[in-house]
Tab-separated table of C-alpha atoms in Angstrom:
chain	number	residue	atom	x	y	z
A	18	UNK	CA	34.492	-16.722	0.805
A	19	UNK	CA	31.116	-15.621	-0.928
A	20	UNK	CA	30.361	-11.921	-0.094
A	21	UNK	CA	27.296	-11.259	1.111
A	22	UNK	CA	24.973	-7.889	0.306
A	23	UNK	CA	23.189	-5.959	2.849
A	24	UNK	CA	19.652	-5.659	2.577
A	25	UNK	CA	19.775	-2.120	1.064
A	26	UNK	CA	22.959	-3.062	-1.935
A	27	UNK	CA	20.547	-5.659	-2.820
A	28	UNK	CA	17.589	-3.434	-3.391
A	29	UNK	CA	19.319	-0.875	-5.163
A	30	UNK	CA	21.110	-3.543	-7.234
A	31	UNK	CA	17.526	-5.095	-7.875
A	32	UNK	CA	16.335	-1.516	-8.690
A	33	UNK	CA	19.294	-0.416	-11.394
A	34	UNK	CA	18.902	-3.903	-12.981
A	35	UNK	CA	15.298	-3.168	-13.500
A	36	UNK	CA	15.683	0.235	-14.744
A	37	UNK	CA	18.196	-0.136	-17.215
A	38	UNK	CA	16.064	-2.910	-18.628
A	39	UNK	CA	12.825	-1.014	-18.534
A	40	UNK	CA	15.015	2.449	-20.093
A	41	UNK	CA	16.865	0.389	-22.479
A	42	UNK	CA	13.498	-1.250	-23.725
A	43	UNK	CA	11.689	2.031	-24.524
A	44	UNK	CA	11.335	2.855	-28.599
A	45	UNK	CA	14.460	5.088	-29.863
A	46	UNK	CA	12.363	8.154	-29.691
A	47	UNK	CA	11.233	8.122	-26.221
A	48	UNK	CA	14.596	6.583	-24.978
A	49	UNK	CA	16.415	9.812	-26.774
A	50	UNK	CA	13.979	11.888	-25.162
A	51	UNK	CA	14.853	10.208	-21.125
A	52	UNK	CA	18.511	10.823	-21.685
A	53	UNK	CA	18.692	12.916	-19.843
A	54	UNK	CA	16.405	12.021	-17.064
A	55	UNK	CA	18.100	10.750	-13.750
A	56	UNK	CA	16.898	8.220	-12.023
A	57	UNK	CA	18.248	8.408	-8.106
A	58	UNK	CA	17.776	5.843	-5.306
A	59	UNK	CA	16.685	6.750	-1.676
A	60	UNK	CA	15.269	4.459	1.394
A	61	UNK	CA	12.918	6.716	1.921
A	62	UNK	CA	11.384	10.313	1.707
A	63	UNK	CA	12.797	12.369	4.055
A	64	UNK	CA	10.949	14.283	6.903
A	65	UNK	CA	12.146	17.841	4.117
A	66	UNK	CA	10.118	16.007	1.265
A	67	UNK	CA	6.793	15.051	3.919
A	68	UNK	CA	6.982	18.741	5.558
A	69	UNK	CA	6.861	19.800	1.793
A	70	UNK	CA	3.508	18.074	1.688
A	71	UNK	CA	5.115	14.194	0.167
A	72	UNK	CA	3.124	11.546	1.047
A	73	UNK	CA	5.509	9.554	3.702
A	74	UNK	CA	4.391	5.968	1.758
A	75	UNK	CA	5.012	6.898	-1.241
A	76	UNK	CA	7.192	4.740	-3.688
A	77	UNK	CA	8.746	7.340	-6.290
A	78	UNK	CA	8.176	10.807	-7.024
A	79	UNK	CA	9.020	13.056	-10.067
A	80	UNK	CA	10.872	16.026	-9.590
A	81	UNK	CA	12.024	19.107	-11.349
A	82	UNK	CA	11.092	20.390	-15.165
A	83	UNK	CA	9.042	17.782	-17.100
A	84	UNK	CA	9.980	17.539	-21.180
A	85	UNK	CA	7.320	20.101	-22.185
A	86	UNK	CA	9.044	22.524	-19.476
A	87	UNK	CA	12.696	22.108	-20.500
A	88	UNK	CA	11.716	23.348	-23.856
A	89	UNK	CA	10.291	25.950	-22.862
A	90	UNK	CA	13.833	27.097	-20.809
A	91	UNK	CA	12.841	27.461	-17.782
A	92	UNK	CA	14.625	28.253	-14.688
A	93	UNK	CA	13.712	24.796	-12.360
A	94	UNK	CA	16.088	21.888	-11.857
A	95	UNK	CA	15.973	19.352	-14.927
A	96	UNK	CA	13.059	16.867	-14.522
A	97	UNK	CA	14.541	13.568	-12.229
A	98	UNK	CA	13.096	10.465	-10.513
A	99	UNK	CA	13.095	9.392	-7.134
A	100	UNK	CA	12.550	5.829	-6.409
A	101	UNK	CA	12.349	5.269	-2.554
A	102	UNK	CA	13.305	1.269	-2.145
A	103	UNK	CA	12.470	0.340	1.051
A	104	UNK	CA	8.871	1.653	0.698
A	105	UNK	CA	8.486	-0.103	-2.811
A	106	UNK	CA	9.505	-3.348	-0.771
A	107	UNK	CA	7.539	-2.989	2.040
A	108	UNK	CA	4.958	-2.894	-0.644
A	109	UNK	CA	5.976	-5.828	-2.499
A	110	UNK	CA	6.364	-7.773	1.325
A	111	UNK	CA	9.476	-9.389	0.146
A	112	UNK	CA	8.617	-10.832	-2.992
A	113	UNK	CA	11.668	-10.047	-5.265
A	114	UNK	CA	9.343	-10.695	-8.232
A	115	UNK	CA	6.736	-8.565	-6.772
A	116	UNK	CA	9.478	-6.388	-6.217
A	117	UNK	CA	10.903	-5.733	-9.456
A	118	UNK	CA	7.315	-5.342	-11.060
A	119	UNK	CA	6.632	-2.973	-8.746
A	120	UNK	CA	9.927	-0.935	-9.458
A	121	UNK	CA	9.247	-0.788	-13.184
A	122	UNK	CA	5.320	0.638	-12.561
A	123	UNK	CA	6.744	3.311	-10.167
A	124	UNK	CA	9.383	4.514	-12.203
A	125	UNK	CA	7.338	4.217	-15.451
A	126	UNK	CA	4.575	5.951	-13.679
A	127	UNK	CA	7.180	8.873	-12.720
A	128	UNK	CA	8.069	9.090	-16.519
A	129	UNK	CA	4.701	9.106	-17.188
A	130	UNK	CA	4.780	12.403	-15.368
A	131	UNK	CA	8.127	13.141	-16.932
A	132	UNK	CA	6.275	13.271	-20.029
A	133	UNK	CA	3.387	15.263	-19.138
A	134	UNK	CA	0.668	13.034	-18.162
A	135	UNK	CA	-1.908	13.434	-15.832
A	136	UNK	CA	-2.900	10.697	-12.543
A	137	UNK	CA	-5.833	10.508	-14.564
A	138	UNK	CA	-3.679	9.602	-17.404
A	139	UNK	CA	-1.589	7.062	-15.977
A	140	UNK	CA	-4.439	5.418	-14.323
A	141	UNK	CA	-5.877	5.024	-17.606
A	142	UNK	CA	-2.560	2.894	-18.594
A	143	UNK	CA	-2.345	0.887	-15.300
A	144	UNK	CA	0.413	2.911	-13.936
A	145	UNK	CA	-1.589	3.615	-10.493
């Protein structure tokens, strides 16, 4: 008897798949540097995160002490990412392809901010 995955096992499967590829692919120096970054997995924001002013569509979001900040000692949470996986597949309107591109941009984007950069900046290097 095969066993079968609900909708949300698959997406999260999908989404640590894709992650540890896109992590393990990053030059030694940047992947020594995200060691210590988590990476968690949530349906959705929650109505906390929208009252805090978190746009209710949005795919991922960077939280907590970026690299420059945890340097510097200060007293925040260490930096993490949260990717939201039923809003990055409403986006990608079932397309598991679609799907998995679109998980890599939003948690590369999040590093992106991880690391310091700007919207501006990320635009810049297609990570809109």
């Amino acid at each position: 008897m095969a066993h079968t995955e609900t909708h949300w096992e698959r997406l999260r499967s999908e989404a640590e798949a894709v992650v540890r590829r896109t992590l393990g692919g990053l030059p030694a120096d940047l992947r020594q540097q995200t060691a210590r970054l988590a990476v968690c997995f949530e349906r959705r924001p929650t109505r906390a995160m929208i009252g805090d002013g978190v746009d209710a569509d949005v795919m991922g979001l960077f939280v907590g002490m970026n690299i420059e900040d945890e340097g510097a000692g200060g007293a925040e949470l260490p930096g993490q990412i949260l990717l939201f996986l039923e809003m990055i597949d409403e986006e990608s309107e079932g397309d598991p392809a679609r799907y998995r591109r679109e998980v890599r941009t939003t948690l590369l984007h999040e590093l992106g901010h991880y690391l310091g950069l700007e919207e501006d900046e990320l635009k810049e290097r297609g990570l809109e």
